[in-house]
């Protein structure tokens, strides 16, 4: 528990958002979907599987459009 708490303290929200933005931009190039909604859902699931929170993902996706 102590190690996890220390690691969480070291996380910089700006760096995390930049990493997520870069990751989603790369993934968006290879994602195929019938609509923007379907592509957005695939990107959300992708980022969730990588450990990002839904709030972080929504914020980044909103800024990308």
C-alpha positions as a Python dict, from the first residue, in 0.01 Angstrom:
ca = {
    (1, 'X'): (0, 0, 0),
    (2, 'X'): (283, 239, 82),
    (3, 'X'): (451, 188, -256),
    (4, 'X'): (124, 243, -440),
    (5, 'X'): (56, 563, -247),
    (6, 'X'): (404, 694, -323),
    (7, 'X'): (369, 611, -692),
    (8, 'X'): (33, 788, -713),
    (9, 'X'): (182, 1100, -554),
    (10, 'X'): (448, 1110, -825),
    (11, 'X'): (195, 1117, -1110),
    (12, 'X'): (173, 1450, -1286),
    (13, 'X'): (-178, 1511, -1427),
    (14, 'X'): (-44, 1719, -1717),
    (15, 'X'): (199, 1447, -1822),
    (16, 'X'): (-73, 1184, -1795),
    (17, 'X'): (-304, 1390, -2015),
    (18, 'X'): (-27, 1444, -2272),
    (19, 'X'): (48, 1071, -2280),
    (20, 'X'): (-318, 988, -2323),
    (21, 'X'): (-358, 1247, -2600),
    (22, 'X'): (-59, 1105, -2788),
    (23, 'X'): (-184, 749, -2740),
    (24, 'X'): (-536, 831, -2864),
    (25, 'X'): (-410, 1024, -3165),
    (26, 'X'): (-199, 727, -3271),
    (27, 'X'): (-481, 478, -3213),
    (28, 'X'): (-736, 696, -3396),
    (29, 'X'): (-539, 652, -3718),
    (30, 'X'): (-591, 276, -3715),
    (31, 'X'): (-946, 258, -3574),
    (32, 'X'): (-1222, 192, -3820),
    (33, 'X'): (-1590, 248, -3755),
    (34, 'X'): (-1916, 319, -3930),
    (35, 'X'): (-1969, 643, -3740),
    (36, 'X'): (-1788, 893, -3521),
    (37, 'X'): (-1976, 749, -3224),
    (38, 'X'): (-1843, 399, -3292),
    (39, 'X'): (-1486, 526, -3331),
    (40, 'X'): (-1517, 726, -3009),
    (41, 'X'): (-1642, 419, -2820),
    (42, 'X'): (-1352, 210, -2947),
    (43, 'X'): (-1105, 478, -2836),
    (44, 'X'): (-1267, 494, -2493),
    (45, 'X'): (-1248, 117, -2448),
    (46, 'X'): (-886, 119, -2566),
    (47, 'X'): (-785, 387, -2314),
    (48, 'X'): (-982, 224, -2031),
    (49, 'X'): (-792, -99, -2090),
    (50, 'X'): (-470, 102, -2055),
    (51, 'X'): (-572, 218, -1708),
    (52, 'X'): (-693, 571, -1776),
    (53, 'X'): (-1007, 696, -1605),
    (54, 'X'): (-1321, 778, -1800),
    (55, 'X'): (-1298, 1142, -1688),
    (56, 'X'): (-945, 1173, -1826),
    (57, 'X'): (-1045, 1008, -2152),
    (58, 'X'): (-1352, 1228, -2200),
    (59, 'X'): (-1148, 1542, -2136),
    (60, 'X'): (-887, 1445, -2395),
    (61, 'X'): (-1138, 1331, -2656),
    (62, 'X'): (-1329, 1657, -2618),
    (63, 'X'): (-1011, 1856, -2670),
    (64, 'X'): (-926, 1655, -2984),
    (65, 'X'): (-1245, 1756, -3163),
}
